[in-house]
Amino acid sequence: MTQIRTMTEQDVPSVSQLLGESWRRTYSPIIGAETTARISDGRHAPQKIAAELADDNKMSFVAERPDGSIAGYAMAEMDETGDVMLDRLHIDKSEFGTGLAADMLHAVLAAHSGIPSIALEVIEGNDRAIAFYRKHGFEVVERRPASHGVEGHASFIMRRLLPRA
């Protein structure tokens, strides 16, 4: 059974690889292979992931299979106003349809219980992710130019209100 747990330094290489594969699979058809590779290689390099892991405003989770391999990764960041942004939620393609993405989302939500809402950004055209987040109570609240160096593309900001404890 896959276990969702807090990410550790030992997970960095596996998470970096998972992110690179997920980004290339998801975003190459939307923003082009060259742009996807450039962005992913910069943002998902092991040293960047390790630095994020040391940031107290970020919470990172992995889904670990019984054999020790990493099947999924999620990271949420709280800003200085207390607003939480789900920055990443990626799972291995072999886990599609297993419920692992929902389990990881629920782990992030549980870790942030007591906050009023959680937001995320998804690039327009990532229909699979948009449908997933809608299914889990997120609504589009804004359309704007995509961040993360994805010039010329739009993204949606989606937000989910959370129940008060």
Short mmCIF file of N, CA and C in Angstrom, two decimals, residues 33-145:
data_model
loop_
_atom_site.label_atom_id
_atom_site.label_comp_id
_atom_site.label_asym_id
_atom_site.label_seq_id
_atom_site.Cartn_x
_atom_site.Cartn_y
_atom_site.Cartn_z
N ALA A 33 7.66 21.41 -26.37
CA ALA A 33 8.67 20.59 -25.69
C ALA A 33 9.86 21.42 -25.22
N GLU A 34 10.32 22.36 -26.03
CA GLU A 34 11.50 23.15 -25.67
C GLU A 34 11.24 24.04 -24.45
N THR A 35 10.10 24.73 -24.46
CA THR A 35 9.75 25.59 -23.33
C THR A 35 9.53 24.76 -22.08
N THR A 36 8.85 23.64 -22.23
CA THR A 36 8.61 22.77 -21.08
C THR A 36 9.92 22.29 -20.48
N ALA A 37 10.84 21.83 -21.30
CA ALA A 37 12.13 21.34 -20.81
C ALA A 37 12.91 22.45 -20.12
N ARG A 38 12.92 23.64 -20.71
CA ARG A 38 13.66 24.77 -20.12
C ARG A 38 13.13 25.10 -18.73
N ILE A 39 11.81 25.21 -18.63
CA ILE A 39 11.20 25.56 -17.34
C ILE A 39 11.42 24.44 -16.33
N SER A 40 11.14 23.22 -16.72
CA SER A 40 11.27 22.10 -15.80
C SER A 40 12.72 21.90 -15.35
N ASP A 41 13.66 21.98 -16.28
CA ASP A 41 15.06 21.78 -15.91
C ASP A 41 15.52 22.82 -14.89
N GLY A 42 14.99 24.03 -14.99
CA GLY A 42 15.36 25.08 -14.03
C GLY A 42 14.64 24.96 -12.71
N ARG A 43 13.34 24.76 -12.75
CA ARG A 43 12.53 24.77 -11.53
C ARG A 43 12.56 23.45 -10.76
N HIS A 44 12.88 22.36 -11.43
CA HIS A 44 12.78 21.05 -10.80
C HIS A 44 14.14 20.37 -10.60
N ALA A 45 15.20 21.15 -10.71
CA ALA A 45 16.54 20.62 -10.47
C ALA A 45 16.64 20.21 -8.99
N PRO A 46 17.40 19.15 -8.70
CA PRO A 46 17.50 18.69 -7.32
C PRO A 46 17.86 19.78 -6.31
N GLN A 47 18.77 20.67 -6.66
CA GLN A 47 19.16 21.72 -5.71
C GLN A 47 18.02 22.68 -5.44
N LYS A 48 17.15 22.93 -6.41
CA LYS A 48 15.97 23.80 -6.20
C LYS A 48 14.96 23.10 -5.29
N ILE A 49 14.74 21.82 -5.53
CA ILE A 49 13.80 21.06 -4.71
C ILE A 49 14.31 21.00 -3.27
N ALA A 50 15.61 20.77 -3.10
CA ALA A 50 16.19 20.72 -1.75
C ALA A 50 16.04 22.05 -1.04
N ALA A 51 16.24 23.16 -1.76
CA ALA A 51 16.08 24.49 -1.14
C ALA A 51 14.64 24.72 -0.72
N GLU A 52 13.69 24.28 -1.54
CA GLU A 52 12.28 24.43 -1.18
C GLU A 52 11.95 23.60 0.05
N LEU A 53 12.55 22.44 0.17
CA LEU A 53 12.31 21.56 1.31
C LEU A 53 12.74 22.24 2.62
N ALA A 54 13.75 23.09 2.55
CA ALA A 54 14.25 23.78 3.73
C ALA A 54 13.44 25.04 4.07
N ASP A 55 12.52 25.44 3.21
CA ASP A 55 11.71 26.65 3.41
C ASP A 55 10.55 26.33 4.36
N ASP A 56 10.53 27.00 5.50
CA ASP A 56 9.49 26.75 6.51
C ASP A 56 8.08 27.12 6.06
N ASN A 57 7.95 27.90 4.99
CA ASN A 57 6.63 28.28 4.49
C ASN A 57 6.07 27.27 3.50
N LYS A 58 6.84 26.23 3.22
CA LYS A 58 6.41 25.22 2.25
C LYS A 58 6.30 23.87 2.93
N MET A 59 5.24 23.13 2.57
CA MET A 59 5.05 21.77 3.08
C MET A 59 5.06 20.83 1.88
N SER A 60 5.91 19.83 1.93
CA SER A 60 6.04 18.88 0.83
C SER A 60 5.71 17.47 1.30
N PHE A 61 4.98 16.75 0.46
CA PHE A 61 4.57 15.39 0.74
C PHE A 61 4.96 14.49 -0.42
N VAL A 62 5.24 13.23 -0.12
CA VAL A 62 5.45 12.24 -1.16
C VAL A 62 4.55 11.05 -0.89
N ALA A 63 4.26 10.33 -1.94
CA ALA A 63 3.57 9.04 -1.84
C ALA A 63 4.62 7.99 -2.13
N GLU A 64 4.89 7.17 -1.13
CA GLU A 64 5.93 6.15 -1.24
C GLU A 64 5.30 4.77 -1.38
N ARG A 65 5.72 4.05 -2.41
CA ARG A 65 5.27 2.68 -2.62
C ARG A 65 5.97 1.75 -1.63
N PRO A 66 5.44 0.54 -1.44
CA PRO A 66 6.09 -0.42 -0.53
C PRO A 66 7.55 -0.71 -0.89
N ASP A 67 7.90 -0.60 -2.18
CA ASP A 67 9.29 -0.86 -2.57
C ASP A 67 10.21 0.33 -2.37
N GLY A 68 9.66 1.44 -1.83
CA GLY A 68 10.46 2.63 -1.57
C GLY A 68 10.45 3.65 -2.69
N SER A 69 9.91 3.31 -3.84
CA SER A 69 9.87 4.27 -4.95
C SER A 69 8.80 5.33 -4.70
N ILE A 70 9.00 6.48 -5.30
CA ILE A 70 8.09 7.61 -5.11
C ILE A 70 7.06 7.62 -6.24
N ALA A 71 5.79 7.60 -5.86
CA ALA A 71 4.69 7.55 -6.82
C ALA A 71 4.01 8.90 -7.00
N GLY A 72 4.25 9.84 -6.07
CA GLY A 72 3.60 11.13 -6.15
C GLY A 72 4.27 12.15 -5.28
N TYR A 73 3.96 13.43 -5.56
CA TYR A 73 4.58 14.55 -4.84
C TYR A 73 3.59 15.71 -4.82
N ALA A 74 3.50 16.36 -3.69
CA ALA A 74 2.67 17.56 -3.56
C ALA A 74 3.41 18.57 -2.69
N MET A 75 3.24 19.86 -3.01
CA MET A 75 3.85 20.92 -2.22
C MET A 75 2.90 22.10 -2.18
N ALA A 76 2.70 22.62 -0.98
CA ALA A 76 1.87 23.81 -0.78
C ALA A 76 2.69 24.85 -0.05
N GLU A 77 2.40 26.11 -0.35
CA GLU A 77 3.16 27.22 0.23
C GLU A 77 2.21 28.21 0.88
N MET A 78 2.57 28.66 2.07
CA MET A 78 1.79 29.68 2.77
C MET A 78 2.54 31.00 2.63
N ASP A 79 1.82 32.06 2.23
CA ASP A 79 2.48 33.36 2.12
C ASP A 79 2.36 34.13 3.44
N GLU A 80 2.90 35.33 3.45
CA GLU A 80 2.96 36.12 4.68
C GLU A 80 1.58 36.53 5.20
N THR A 81 0.55 36.46 4.35
CA THR A 81 -0.81 36.80 4.79
C THR A 81 -1.58 35.58 5.29
N GLY A 82 -0.97 34.40 5.19
CA GLY A 82 -1.63 33.18 5.62
C GLY A 82 -2.40 32.48 4.53
N ASP A 83 -2.31 32.99 3.29
CA ASP A 83 -2.97 32.36 2.16
C ASP A 83 -2.13 31.16 1.71
N VAL A 84 -2.79 30.06 1.40
CA VAL A 84 -2.08 28.85 0.98
C VAL A 84 -2.32 28.58 -0.50
N MET A 85 -1.23 28.27 -1.18
CA MET A 85 -1.27 27.96 -2.61
C MET A 85 -0.73 26.55 -2.79
N LEU A 86 -1.53 25.69 -3.40
CA LEU A 86 -1.05 24.36 -3.79
C LEU A 86 -0.21 24.57 -5.03
N ASP A 87 1.09 24.49 -4.87
CA ASP A 87 2.00 24.79 -5.97
C ASP A 87 2.23 23.59 -6.87
N ARG A 88 2.20 22.39 -6.30
CA ARG A 88 2.48 21.19 -7.09
C ARG A 88 1.67 20.01 -6.59
N LEU A 89 1.19 19.24 -7.54
CA LEU A 89 0.58 17.93 -7.26
C LEU A 89 0.83 17.09 -8.50
N HIS A 90 1.75 16.15 -8.39
CA HIS A 90 2.14 15.32 -9.53
C HIS A 90 2.20 13.87 -9.09
N ILE A 91 1.69 12.99 -9.94
CA ILE A 91 1.79 11.56 -9.67
C ILE A 91 2.36 10.87 -10.90
N ASP A 92 2.95 9.72 -10.66
CA ASP A 92 3.46 8.90 -11.73
C ASP A 92 2.30 8.45 -12.62
N LYS A 93 2.54 8.43 -13.93
CA LYS A 93 1.48 8.06 -14.87
C LYS A 93 0.87 6.70 -14.56
N SER A 94 1.66 5.79 -14.03
CA SER A 94 1.14 4.46 -13.71
C SER A 94 0.10 4.51 -12.59
N GLU A 95 0.01 5.63 -11.89
CA GLU A 95 -0.94 5.78 -10.79
C GLU A 95 -2.24 6.47 -11.22
N PHE A 96 -2.34 6.89 -12.48
CA PHE A 96 -3.57 7.54 -12.95
C PHE A 96 -4.76 6.62 -12.69
N GLY A 97 -5.82 7.17 -12.16
CA GLY A 97 -7.04 6.43 -11.94
C GLY A 97 -7.07 5.60 -10.67
N THR A 98 -6.02 5.67 -9.86
CA THR A 98 -5.97 4.85 -8.64
C THR A 98 -6.51 5.57 -7.41
N GLY A 99 -6.73 6.87 -7.52
CA GLY A 99 -7.15 7.65 -6.36
C GLY A 99 -5.99 8.28 -5.61
N LEU A 100 -4.76 8.03 -6.06
CA LEU A 100 -3.59 8.57 -5.36
C LEU A 100 -3.58 10.10 -5.38
N ALA A 101 -3.91 10.70 -6.50
CA ALA A 101 -3.91 12.17 -6.56
C ALA A 101 -4.90 12.75 -5.55
N ALA A 102 -6.07 12.15 -5.44
CA ALA A 102 -7.06 12.61 -4.45
C ALA A 102 -6.54 12.43 -3.03
N ASP A 103 -5.88 11.30 -2.77
CA ASP A 103 -5.31 11.07 -1.45
C ASP A 103 -4.25 12.12 -1.12
N MET A 104 -3.43 12.46 -2.09
CA MET A 104 -2.40 13.47 -1.86
C MET A 104 -3.03 14.84 -1.61
N LEU A 105 -4.04 15.16 -2.40
CA LEU A 105 -4.75 16.43 -2.20
C LEU A 105 -5.33 16.49 -0.79
N HIS A 106 -5.95 15.41 -0.34
CA HIS A 106 -6.53 15.38 0.99
C HIS A 106 -5.46 15.52 2.08
N ALA A 107 -4.27 14.98 1.86
CA ALA A 107 -3.18 15.14 2.82
C ALA A 107 -2.78 16.61 2.94
N VAL A 108 -2.72 17.30 1.80
CA VAL A 108 -2.39 18.73 1.81
C VAL A 108 -3.49 19.52 2.53
N LEU A 109 -4.74 19.21 2.21
CA LEU A 109 -5.85 19.93 2.85
C LEU A 109 -5.86 19.69 4.35
N ALA A 110 -5.62 18.46 4.77
CA ALA A 110 -5.61 18.14 6.21
C ALA A 110 -4.48 18.88 6.93
N ALA A 111 -3.35 19.01 6.26
CA ALA A 111 -2.20 19.70 6.88
C ALA A 111 -2.46 21.19 7.05
N HIS A 112 -3.43 21.71 6.31
CA HIS A 112 -3.74 23.14 6.38
C HIS A 112 -5.13 23.39 6.97
N SER A 113 -5.59 22.47 7.79
CA SER A 113 -6.92 22.64 8.38
C SER A 113 -6.95 23.93 9.20
N GLY A 114 -8.08 24.58 9.16
CA GLY A 114 -8.25 25.83 9.89
C GLY A 114 -8.06 27.06 9.04
N ILE A 115 -7.50 26.91 7.83
CA ILE A 115 -7.39 28.07 6.95
C ILE A 115 -8.69 28.20 6.17
N PRO A 116 -9.03 29.41 5.71
CA PRO A 116 -10.31 29.59 5.03
C PRO A 116 -10.40 28.96 3.65
N SER A 117 -9.27 28.94 2.91
CA SER A 117 -9.32 28.40 1.55
C SER A 117 -7.91 28.06 1.09
N ILE A 118 -7.86 27.34 -0.02
CA ILE A 118 -6.60 27.02 -0.66
C ILE A 118 -6.76 27.29 -2.16
N ALA A 119 -5.72 27.83 -2.76
CA ALA A 119 -5.76 28.18 -4.17
C ALA A 119 -4.68 27.40 -4.92
N LEU A 120 -4.76 27.43 -6.25
CA LEU A 120 -3.76 26.83 -7.10
C LEU A 120 -3.81 27.50 -8.46
N GLU A 121 -2.76 27.32 -9.22
CA GLU A 121 -2.70 27.82 -10.59
C GLU A 121 -2.55 26.64 -11.52
N VAL A 122 -3.34 26.62 -12.59
CA VAL A 122 -3.24 25.55 -13.58
C VAL A 122 -3.24 26.20 -14.96
N ILE A 123 -2.33 25.76 -15.80
CA ILE A 123 -2.21 26.34 -17.15
C ILE A 123 -3.41 25.92 -17.98
N GLU A 124 -3.99 26.91 -18.65
CA GLU A 124 -5.13 26.64 -19.53
C GLU A 124 -4.71 25.60 -20.56
N GLY A 125 -5.54 24.61 -20.76
CA GLY A 125 -5.22 23.52 -21.67
C GLY A 125 -4.89 22.23 -20.91
N ASN A 126 -4.61 22.35 -19.63
CA ASN A 126 -4.37 21.16 -18.80
C ASN A 126 -5.74 20.67 -18.30
N ASP A 127 -6.52 20.18 -19.24
CA ASP A 127 -7.91 19.82 -18.98
C ASP A 127 -8.06 18.72 -17.93
N ARG A 128 -7.12 17.79 -17.91
CA ARG A 128 -7.18 16.70 -16.93
C ARG A 128 -7.10 17.27 -15.50
N ALA A 129 -6.16 18.19 -15.27
CA ALA A 129 -6.01 18.79 -13.94
C ALA A 129 -7.21 19.66 -13.60
N ILE A 130 -7.68 20.44 -14.55
CA ILE A 130 -8.83 21.32 -14.29
C ILE A 130 -10.04 20.48 -13.88
N ALA A 131 -10.29 19.40 -14.58
CA ALA A 131 -11.42 18.52 -14.24
C ALA A 131 -11.22 17.89 -12.87
N PHE A 132 -10.01 17.46 -12.57
CA PHE A 132 -9.71 16.87 -11.26
C PHE A 132 -10.01 17.87 -10.14
N TYR A 133 -9.49 19.08 -10.29
CA TYR A 133 -9.69 20.07 -9.22
C TYR A 133 -11.16 20.47 -9.09
N ARG A 134 -11.86 20.59 -10.20
CA ARG A 134 -13.29 20.89 -10.11
C ARG A 134 -14.03 19.78 -9.36
N LYS A 135 -13.68 18.55 -9.66
CA LYS A 135 -14.29 17.40 -8.99
C LYS A 135 -14.08 17.47 -7.48
N HIS A 136 -12.99 18.09 -7.08
CA HIS A 136 -12.65 18.17 -5.66
C HIS A 136 -12.96 19.53 -5.04
N GLY A 137 -13.91 20.25 -5.65
CA GLY A 137 -14.44 21.45 -5.03
C GLY A 137 -13.75 22.76 -5.34
N PHE A 138 -12.81 22.77 -6.27
CA PHE A 138 -12.15 24.01 -6.66
C PHE A 138 -12.96 24.69 -7.75
N GLU A 139 -12.97 26.01 -7.73
CA GLU A 139 -13.65 26.80 -8.75
C GLU A 139 -12.67 27.81 -9.34
N VAL A 140 -12.82 28.08 -10.63
CA VAL A 140 -11.99 29.10 -11.27
C VAL A 140 -12.43 30.45 -10.73
N VAL A 141 -11.46 31.21 -10.21
CA VAL A 141 -11.76 32.54 -9.69
C VAL A 141 -11.08 33.65 -10.48
N GLU A 142 -10.13 33.25 -11.35
CA GLU A 142 -9.40 34.26 -12.12
C GLU A 142 -8.73 33.58 -13.31
N ARG A 143 -8.65 34.32 -14.41
CA ARG A 143 -7.85 33.91 -15.57
C ARG A 143 -6.81 34.98 -15.76
N ARG A 144 -5.55 34.58 -15.88
CA ARG A 144 -4.47 35.57 -16.00
C ARG A 144 -3.30 34.97 -16.78
N PRO A 145 -2.32 35.81 -17.13
CA PRO A 145 -1.14 35.26 -17.80
C PRO A 145 -0.47 34.22 -16.90
#
